[in-house]
Short mmCIF file of C-alpha atoms and ligand atoms in Angstrom, two decimals:
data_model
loop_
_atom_site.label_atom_id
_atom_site.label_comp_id
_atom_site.label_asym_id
_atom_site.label_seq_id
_atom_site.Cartn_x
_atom_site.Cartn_y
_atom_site.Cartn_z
CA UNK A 1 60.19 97.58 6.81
CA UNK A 2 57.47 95.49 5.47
CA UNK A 3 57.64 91.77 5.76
CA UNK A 4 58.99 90.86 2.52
CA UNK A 5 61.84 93.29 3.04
CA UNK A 6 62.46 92.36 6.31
CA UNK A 7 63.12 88.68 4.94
CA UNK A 8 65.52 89.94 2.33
CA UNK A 9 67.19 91.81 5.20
CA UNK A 10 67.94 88.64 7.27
CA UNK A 11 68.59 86.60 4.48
CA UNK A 12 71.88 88.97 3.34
CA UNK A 13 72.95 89.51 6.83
CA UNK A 14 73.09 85.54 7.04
CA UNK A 15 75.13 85.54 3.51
CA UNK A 16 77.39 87.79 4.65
CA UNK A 17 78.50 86.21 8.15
CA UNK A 18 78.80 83.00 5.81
CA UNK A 19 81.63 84.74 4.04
CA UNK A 20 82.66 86.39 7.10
CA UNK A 21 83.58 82.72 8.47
CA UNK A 22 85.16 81.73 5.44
CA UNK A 23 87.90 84.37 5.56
CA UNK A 24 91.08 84.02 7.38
CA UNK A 25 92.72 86.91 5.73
CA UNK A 26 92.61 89.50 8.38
CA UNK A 27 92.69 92.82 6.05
CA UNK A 28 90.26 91.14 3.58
CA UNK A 29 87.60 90.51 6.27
CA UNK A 30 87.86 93.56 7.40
CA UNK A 31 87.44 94.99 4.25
CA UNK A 32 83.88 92.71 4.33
CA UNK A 33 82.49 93.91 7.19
CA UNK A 34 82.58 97.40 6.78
CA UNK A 35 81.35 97.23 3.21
CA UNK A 36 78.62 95.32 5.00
CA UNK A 37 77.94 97.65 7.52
CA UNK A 38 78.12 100.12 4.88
CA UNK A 39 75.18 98.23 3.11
CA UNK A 40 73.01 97.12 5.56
CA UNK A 41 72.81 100.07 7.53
CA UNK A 42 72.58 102.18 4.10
CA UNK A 43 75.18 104.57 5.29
CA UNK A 44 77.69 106.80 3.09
CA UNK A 45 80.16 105.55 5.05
CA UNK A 46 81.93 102.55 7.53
CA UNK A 47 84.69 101.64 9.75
CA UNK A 48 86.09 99.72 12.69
CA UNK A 49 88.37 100.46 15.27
CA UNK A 50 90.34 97.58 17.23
CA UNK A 51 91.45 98.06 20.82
CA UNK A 52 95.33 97.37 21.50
CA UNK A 53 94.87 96.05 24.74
CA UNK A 54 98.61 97.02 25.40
CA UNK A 55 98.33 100.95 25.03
CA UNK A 56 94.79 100.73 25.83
CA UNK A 57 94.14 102.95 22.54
CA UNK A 58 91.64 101.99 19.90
CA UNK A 59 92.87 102.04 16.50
CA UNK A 60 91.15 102.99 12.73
CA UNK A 61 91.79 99.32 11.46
CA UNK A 62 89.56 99.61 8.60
CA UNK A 63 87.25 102.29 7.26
CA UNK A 64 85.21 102.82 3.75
CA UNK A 65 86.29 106.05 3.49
CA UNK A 66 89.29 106.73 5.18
CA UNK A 67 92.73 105.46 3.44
CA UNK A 68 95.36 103.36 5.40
CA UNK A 69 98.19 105.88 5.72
CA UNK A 70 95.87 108.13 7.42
CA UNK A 71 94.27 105.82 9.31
CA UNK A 72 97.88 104.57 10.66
CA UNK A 73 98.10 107.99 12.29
CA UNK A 74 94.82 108.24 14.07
CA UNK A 75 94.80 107.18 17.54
CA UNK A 76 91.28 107.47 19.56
CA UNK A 77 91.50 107.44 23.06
CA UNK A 78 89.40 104.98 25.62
CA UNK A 79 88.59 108.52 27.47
CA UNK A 80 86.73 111.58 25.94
CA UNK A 81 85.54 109.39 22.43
CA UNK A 82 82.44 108.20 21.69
CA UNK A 83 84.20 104.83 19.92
CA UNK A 84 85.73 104.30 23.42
CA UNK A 85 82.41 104.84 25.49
CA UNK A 86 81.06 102.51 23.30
CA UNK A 87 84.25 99.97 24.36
CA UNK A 88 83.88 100.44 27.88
CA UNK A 89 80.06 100.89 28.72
CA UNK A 90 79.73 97.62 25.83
CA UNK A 91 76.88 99.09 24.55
CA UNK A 92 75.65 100.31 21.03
CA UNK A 93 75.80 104.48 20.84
CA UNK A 94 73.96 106.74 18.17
CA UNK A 95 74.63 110.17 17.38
CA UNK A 96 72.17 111.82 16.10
CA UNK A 97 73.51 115.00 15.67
CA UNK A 98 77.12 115.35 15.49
CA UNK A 99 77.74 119.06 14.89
CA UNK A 100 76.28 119.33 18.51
CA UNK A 101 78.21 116.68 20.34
CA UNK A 102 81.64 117.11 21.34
CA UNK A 103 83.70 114.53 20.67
CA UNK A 104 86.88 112.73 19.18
CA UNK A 105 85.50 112.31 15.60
CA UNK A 106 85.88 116.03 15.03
CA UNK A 107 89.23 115.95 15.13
CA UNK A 108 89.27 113.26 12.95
CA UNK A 109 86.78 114.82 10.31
CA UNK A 110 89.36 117.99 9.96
CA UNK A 111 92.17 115.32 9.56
CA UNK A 112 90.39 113.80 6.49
CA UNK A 113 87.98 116.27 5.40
CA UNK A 114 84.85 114.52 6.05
CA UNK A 115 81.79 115.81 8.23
CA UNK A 116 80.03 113.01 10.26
CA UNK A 117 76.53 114.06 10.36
CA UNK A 118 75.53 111.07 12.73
CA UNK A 119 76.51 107.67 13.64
CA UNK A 120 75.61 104.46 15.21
CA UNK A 121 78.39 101.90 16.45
CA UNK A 122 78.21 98.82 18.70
CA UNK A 123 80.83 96.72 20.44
CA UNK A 124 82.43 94.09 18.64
CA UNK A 125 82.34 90.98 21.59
CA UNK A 126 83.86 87.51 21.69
CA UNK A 127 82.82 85.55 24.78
CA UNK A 128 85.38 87.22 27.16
CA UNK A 129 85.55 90.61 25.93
CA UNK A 130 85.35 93.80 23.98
CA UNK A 131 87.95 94.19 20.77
CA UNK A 132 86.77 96.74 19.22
CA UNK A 133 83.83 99.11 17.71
CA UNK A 134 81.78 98.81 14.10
CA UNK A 135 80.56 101.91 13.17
CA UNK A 136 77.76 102.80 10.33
CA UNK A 137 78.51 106.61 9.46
CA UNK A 138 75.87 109.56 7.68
CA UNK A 139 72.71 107.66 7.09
CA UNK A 140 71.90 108.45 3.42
CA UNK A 141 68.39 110.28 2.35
CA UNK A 142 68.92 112.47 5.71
CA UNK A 143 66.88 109.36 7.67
CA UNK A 144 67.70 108.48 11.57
CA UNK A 145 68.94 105.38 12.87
CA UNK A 146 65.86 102.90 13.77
CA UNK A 147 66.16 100.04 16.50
CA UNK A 148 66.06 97.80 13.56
CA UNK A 149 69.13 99.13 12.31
CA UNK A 150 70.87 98.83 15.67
CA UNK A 151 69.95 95.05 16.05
CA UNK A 152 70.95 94.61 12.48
CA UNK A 153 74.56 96.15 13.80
CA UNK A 154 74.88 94.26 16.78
CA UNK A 155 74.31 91.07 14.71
CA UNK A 156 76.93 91.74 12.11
CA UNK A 157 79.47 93.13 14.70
CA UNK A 158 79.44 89.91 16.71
CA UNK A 159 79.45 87.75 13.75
CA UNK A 160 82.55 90.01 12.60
CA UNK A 161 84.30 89.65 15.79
CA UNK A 162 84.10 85.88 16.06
CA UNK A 163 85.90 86.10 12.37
CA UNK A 164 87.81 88.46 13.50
CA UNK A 165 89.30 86.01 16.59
CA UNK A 166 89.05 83.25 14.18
CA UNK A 167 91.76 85.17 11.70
CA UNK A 168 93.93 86.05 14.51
CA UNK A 169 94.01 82.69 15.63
CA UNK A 170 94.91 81.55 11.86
CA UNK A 171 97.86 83.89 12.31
CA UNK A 172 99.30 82.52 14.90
CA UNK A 173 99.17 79.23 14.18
CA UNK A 174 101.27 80.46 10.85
CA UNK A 175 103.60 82.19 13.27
CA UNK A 176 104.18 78.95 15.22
CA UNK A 177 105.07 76.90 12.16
CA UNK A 178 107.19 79.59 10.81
CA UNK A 179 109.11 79.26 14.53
CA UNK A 180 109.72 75.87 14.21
CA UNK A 181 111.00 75.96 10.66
CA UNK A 182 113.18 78.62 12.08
CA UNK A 183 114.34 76.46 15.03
CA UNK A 184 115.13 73.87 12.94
CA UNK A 185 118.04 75.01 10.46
CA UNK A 186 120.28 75.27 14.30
CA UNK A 187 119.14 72.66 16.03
CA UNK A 188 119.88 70.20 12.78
CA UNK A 189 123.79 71.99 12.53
CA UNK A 190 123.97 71.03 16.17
CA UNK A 191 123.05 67.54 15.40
CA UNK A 192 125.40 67.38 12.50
CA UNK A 193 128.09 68.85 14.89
CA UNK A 194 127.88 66.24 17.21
CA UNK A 195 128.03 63.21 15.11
CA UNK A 196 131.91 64.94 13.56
CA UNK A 197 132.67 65.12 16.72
CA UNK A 198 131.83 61.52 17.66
CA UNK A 199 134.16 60.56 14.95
CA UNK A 200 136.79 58.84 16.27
CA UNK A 201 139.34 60.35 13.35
CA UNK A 202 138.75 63.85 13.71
CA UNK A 203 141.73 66.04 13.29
CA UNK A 204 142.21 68.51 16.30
CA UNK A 205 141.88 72.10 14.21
CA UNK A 206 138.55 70.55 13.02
CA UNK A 207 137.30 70.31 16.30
CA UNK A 208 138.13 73.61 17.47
CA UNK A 209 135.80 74.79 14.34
CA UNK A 210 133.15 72.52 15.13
CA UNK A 211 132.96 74.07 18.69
CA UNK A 212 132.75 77.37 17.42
CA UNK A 213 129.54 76.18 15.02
CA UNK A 214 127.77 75.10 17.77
CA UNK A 215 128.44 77.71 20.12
CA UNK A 216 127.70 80.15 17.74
CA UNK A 217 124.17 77.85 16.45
CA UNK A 218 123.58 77.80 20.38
CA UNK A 219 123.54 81.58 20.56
CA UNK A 220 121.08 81.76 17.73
CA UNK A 221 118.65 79.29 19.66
CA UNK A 222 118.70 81.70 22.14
CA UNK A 223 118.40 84.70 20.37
CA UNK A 224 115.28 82.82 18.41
CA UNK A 225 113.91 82.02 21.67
CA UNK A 226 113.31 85.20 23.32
CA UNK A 227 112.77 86.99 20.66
CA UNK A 228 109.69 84.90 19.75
CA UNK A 229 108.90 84.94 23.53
CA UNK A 230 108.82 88.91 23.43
CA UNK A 231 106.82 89.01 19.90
CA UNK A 232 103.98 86.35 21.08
CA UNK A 233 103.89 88.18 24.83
CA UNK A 234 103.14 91.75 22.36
CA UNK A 235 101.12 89.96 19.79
CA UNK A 236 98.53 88.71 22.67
CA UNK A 237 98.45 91.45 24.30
CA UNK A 238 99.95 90.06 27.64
CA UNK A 239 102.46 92.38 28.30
CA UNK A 240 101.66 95.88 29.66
CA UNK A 241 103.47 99.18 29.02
CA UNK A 242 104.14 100.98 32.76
CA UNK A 243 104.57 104.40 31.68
CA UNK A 244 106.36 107.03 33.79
CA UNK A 245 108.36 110.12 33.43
CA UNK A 246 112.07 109.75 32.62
CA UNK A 247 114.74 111.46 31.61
CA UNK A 248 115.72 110.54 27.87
CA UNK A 249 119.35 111.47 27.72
CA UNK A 250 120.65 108.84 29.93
CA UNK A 251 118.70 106.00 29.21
CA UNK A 252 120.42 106.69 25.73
CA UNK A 253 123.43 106.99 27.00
CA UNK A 254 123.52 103.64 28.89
CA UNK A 255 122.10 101.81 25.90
CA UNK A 256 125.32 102.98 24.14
CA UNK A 257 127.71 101.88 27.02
CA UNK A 258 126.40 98.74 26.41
CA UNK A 259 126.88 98.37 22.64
CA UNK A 260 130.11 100.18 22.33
CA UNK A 261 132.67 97.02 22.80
CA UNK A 262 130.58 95.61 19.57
CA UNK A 263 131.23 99.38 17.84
CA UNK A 264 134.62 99.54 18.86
CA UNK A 265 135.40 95.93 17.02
CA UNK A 266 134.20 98.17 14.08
CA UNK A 267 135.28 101.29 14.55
CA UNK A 268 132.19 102.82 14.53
CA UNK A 269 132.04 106.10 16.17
CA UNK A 270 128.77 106.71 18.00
CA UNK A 271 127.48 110.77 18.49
CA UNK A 272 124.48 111.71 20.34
CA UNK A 273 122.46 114.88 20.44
CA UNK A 274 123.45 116.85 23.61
CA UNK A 275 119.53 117.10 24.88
CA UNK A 276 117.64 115.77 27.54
CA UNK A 277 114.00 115.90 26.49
CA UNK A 278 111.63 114.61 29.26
CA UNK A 279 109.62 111.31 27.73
CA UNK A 280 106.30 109.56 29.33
CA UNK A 281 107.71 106.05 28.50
CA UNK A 282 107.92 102.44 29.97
CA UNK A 283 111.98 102.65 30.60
CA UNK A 284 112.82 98.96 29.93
CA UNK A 285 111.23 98.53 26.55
CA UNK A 286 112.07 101.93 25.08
CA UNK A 287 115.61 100.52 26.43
CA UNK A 288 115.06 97.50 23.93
CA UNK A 289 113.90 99.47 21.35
CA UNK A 290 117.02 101.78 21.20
CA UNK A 291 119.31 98.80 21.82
CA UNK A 292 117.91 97.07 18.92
CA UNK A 293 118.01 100.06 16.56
CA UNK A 294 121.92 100.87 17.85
CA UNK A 295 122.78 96.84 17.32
CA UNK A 296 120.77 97.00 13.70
CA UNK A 297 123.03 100.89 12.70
CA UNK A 298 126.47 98.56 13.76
CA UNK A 299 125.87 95.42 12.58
CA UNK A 300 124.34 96.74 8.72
CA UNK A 301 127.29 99.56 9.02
CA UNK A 302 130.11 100.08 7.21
CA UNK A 303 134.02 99.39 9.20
CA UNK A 304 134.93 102.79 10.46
CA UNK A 305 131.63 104.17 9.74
CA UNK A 306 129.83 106.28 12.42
CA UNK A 307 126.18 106.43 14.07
CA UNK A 308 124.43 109.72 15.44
CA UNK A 309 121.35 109.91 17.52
CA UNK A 310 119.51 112.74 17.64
CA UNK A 311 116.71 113.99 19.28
CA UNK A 312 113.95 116.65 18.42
CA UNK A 313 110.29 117.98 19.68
CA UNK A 314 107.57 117.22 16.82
CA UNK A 315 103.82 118.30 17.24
CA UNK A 316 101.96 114.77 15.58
CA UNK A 317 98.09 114.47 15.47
CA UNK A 318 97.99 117.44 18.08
CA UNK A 319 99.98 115.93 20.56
CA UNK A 320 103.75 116.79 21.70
CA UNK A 321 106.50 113.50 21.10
CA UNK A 322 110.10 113.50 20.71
CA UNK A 323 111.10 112.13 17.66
CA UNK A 324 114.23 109.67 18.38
CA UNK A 325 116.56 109.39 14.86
CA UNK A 326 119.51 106.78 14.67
CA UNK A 327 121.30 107.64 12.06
CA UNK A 328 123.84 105.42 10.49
CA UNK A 329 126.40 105.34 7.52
CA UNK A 330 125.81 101.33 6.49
CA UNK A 331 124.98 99.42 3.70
CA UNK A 332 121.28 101.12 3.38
CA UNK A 333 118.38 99.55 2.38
CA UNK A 334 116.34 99.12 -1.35
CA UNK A 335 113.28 101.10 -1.60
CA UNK A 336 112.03 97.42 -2.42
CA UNK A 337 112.19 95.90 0.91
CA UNK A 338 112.10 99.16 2.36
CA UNK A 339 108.02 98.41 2.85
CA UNK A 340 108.77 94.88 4.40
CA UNK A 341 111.52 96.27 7.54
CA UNK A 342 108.83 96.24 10.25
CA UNK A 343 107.16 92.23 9.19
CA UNK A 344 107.79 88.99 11.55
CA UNK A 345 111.03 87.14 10.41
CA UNK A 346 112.25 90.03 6.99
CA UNK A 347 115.51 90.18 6.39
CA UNK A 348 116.87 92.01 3.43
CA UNK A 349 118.29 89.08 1.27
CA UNK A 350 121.49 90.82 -0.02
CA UNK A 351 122.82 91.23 4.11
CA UNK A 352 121.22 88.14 5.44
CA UNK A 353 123.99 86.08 5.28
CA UNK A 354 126.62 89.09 6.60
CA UNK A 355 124.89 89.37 9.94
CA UNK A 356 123.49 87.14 12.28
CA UNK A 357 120.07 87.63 13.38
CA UNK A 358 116.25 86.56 13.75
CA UNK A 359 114.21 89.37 11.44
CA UNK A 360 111.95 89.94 14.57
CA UNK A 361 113.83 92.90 16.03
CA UNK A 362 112.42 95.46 14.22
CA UNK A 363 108.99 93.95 14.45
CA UNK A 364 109.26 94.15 18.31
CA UNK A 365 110.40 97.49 18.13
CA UNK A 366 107.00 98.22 16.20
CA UNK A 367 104.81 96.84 18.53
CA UNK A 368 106.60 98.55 21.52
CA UNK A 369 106.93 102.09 20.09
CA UNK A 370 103.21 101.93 18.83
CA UNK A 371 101.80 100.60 22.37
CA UNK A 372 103.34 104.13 23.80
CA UNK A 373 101.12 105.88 21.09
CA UNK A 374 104.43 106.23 18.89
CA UNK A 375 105.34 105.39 15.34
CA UNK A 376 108.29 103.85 13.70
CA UNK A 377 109.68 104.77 10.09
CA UNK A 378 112.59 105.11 8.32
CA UNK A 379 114.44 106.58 5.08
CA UNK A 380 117.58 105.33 3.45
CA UNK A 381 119.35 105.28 0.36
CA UNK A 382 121.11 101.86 -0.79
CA UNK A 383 125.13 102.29 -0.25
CA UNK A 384 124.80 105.89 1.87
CA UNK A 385 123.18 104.33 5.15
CA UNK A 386 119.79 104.48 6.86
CA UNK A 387 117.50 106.37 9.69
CA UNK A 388 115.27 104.76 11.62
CA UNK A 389 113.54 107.37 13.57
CA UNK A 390 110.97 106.50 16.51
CA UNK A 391 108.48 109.07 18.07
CA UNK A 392 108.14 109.00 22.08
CA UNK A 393 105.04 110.90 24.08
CA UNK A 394 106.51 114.06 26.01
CA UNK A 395 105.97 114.28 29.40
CA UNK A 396 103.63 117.20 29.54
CA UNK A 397 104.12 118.20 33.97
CA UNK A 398 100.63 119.16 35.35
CA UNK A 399 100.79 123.27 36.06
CA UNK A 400 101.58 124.37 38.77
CA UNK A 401 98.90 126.16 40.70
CA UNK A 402 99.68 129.79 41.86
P1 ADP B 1 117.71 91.09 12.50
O1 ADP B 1 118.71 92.20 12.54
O2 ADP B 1 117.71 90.25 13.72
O3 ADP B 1 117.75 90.30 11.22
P2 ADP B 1 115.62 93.11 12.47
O4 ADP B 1 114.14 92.95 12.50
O5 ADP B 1 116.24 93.98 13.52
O6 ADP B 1 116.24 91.67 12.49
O7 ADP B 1 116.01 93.68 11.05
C1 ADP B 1 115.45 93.09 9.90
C2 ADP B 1 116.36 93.26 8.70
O8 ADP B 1 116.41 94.64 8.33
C3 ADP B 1 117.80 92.88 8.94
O9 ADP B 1 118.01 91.52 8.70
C4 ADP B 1 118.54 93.74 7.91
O10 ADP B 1 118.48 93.10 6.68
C5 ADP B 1 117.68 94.99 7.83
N1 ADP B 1 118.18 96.13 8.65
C6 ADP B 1 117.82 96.46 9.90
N2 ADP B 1 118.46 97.57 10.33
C7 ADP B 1 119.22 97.99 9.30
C8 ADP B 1 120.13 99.08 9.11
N3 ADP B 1 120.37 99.99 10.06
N4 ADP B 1 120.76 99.19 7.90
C9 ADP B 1 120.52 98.28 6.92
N5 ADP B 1 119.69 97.21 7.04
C10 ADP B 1 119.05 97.07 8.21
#
């Protein structure tokens, strides 16, 4: 690059991490930096994968050329990918020539019918650690990769992950004042409750009602609580998935012990699939997960309606799950809001007021399914009822040697 070009060069990369800082917008900024790296590295292509420090998995979170349902289903391993030596060594990678290297992005190119020629990606680093991988794609006019190119990277990647931090931040400091506007509407009917009952002239049936308010406003606080707890432990990335073999017919079974007084006061029948698949799951928060989906098919169901669980093998992106369906006969759900059932704090307006709850459940159950490597979905028809299905890694035993 001659001088003059080489100022050019600096000068946009220093325009761009301007706008990079100016964006809080998570998907919009990362829209920005891989049409960057697209530019600047004069590439036919771009993308960046985020590691979820739960599952330990690194995750298509933006890409030039790949669209978002399809990304949604690509998981990249840490081992045996050249996105996750890049993660763990914390070092920039290029590929010169792809056809001749094994690796992960093969699979990936016969998902989405693209052929990686080469590629360059570096680390994306905040002070304390690795989050993720930038990578430039194809170099156009059948050039390589040149050290200048790799610095030019390395400087846009770091600028992109202090933005990115910076976003995430943003986030949560949304989440935290959508908490306590949350926390409020209870704790202000508890107030209110006390001052009636303060009052010196109220009758005796009154009182008996303004007990039941609070205890039932008191039981919200404390649903609010740990459900927030639970989403901002997953958010950060504090908590850890312990996987382990286990059976999944019984850890079914006991999560329906536990709802069935609340399906009896319904009448709700509750079936399950008469198979014991073997799952490679962390047993206490798959437990939450199918406890919240059970609650969720009783408390949106219909009196005298009925629930089935079933259970089937499903071959996803090459690898064998078990894909977990509850199944129930309720009030179902508008394709409207169907896109919305998995946000922080949604509730469908029309049963809001029918049901108690915190619109976080569902939310959790998204972050714990897709920390096993799983996805969450569902289908359902307004008045008929709804399925929220769940997919759960098999456990695959090691053969046997003989
Ligand atoms: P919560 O039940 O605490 O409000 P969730 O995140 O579990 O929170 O669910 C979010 C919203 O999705 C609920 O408020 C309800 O409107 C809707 N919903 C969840 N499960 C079902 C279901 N099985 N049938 C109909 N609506 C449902």
């Amino acid at each position: 690059m001659d001088y003059q070009t080489l100022i050019a060069h600096y000068k946009r990369i220093i325009e761009i991490s301007q706008q990079l800082t100016a964006t809080y917008d998570l998907t919009a900024l990362l829209r920005k930096i891989v049409s960057a790296a697209k530019e600047l590295i004069n590439t036919e292509a771009a993308a960046i994968l985020l590691l979820d420090e739960a599952s330990g998995q690194l995750r298509f979170a933006m890409s030039t050329n790949i669209n978002f349902s399809e990304m949604e289903e690509i998981i990249v391993p840490l081992e045996g990918s050249i996105a996750g030596w890049i993660v763990t060594h914390g070092e920039p990678r290029v590929i010169e020539n792809a056809r001749q290297t094994s690796g992960h992005f093969q699979g990936v190119d016969h998902r989405i019918s693209f052929e990686t020629r080469n590629l360059l990606g570096v680390p994306m680093r905040t002070h304390q650690r690795v989050i993720g991988v930038v990578q430039a794609v194809n170099k156009r006019s059948n050039l390589s990769f040149t050290d200048e190119d790799i610095m030019t990277l390395q400087t846009l990647a770091s600028q992109a992950a202090i933005a990115i931090e910076n976003a995430r931040l943003f986030q949560q400091s949304d989440f935290i004042a959508e908490m306590v506007h949350e926390l409020r509407t209870p704790l202000s009917a508890l107030k209110a409750s006390t001052i009636l009952l303060q009052h010196p002239n109220l009758p005796e049936s009154k009182r008996a009602d303004v007990i039941t308010t609070m205890r039932n406003e008191t039981e919200r606080l404390i649903d609010l609580t740990s459900d927030f707890l639970d989403i901002a432990r997953l958010e950060s990335g504090r908590i850890s998935i312990n996987v382990a073999p286990c059976e999944l017919y019984p850890l079914v079974a006991e999560s329906v012990e536990i709802v069935q007084p609340q399906a009896n006061q319904k009448h709700i029948n509750i079936y399950v699939d008469d198979v014991n698949p073997i799952v490679r799951i962390d047993r206490s928060k798959t437990k939450q997960v199918i406890l919240n989906l059970l609650t969720n098919a009783i408390k949106y169901n219909r009196p005298k309606g009925s629930i089935h669980v079933r259970m089937q093998p499903l071959e996803d992106n090459g690898d064998d799950f078990v894909q977990l369906t509850v199944a129930d006969t309720g009030y179902g759900i508008a394709k409207e809001h169907q896109k919305n059932m998995f946000q922080k704090f949604y509730r469908v307006p029309t049963t809001e007021n029918i049901e108690r709850g915190t619109g976080l459940g569902l939310a959790i159950c998204k972050h714990i399914v897709e920390a096993h490597g799983g996805r969450i979905w569902l289908e359902s028809q307004e008045g008929v009822g709804s399925e929220f299905h769940i997919t759960l890694p098999l456990h695959r035993p090691p053969a046997e040697d003989n």
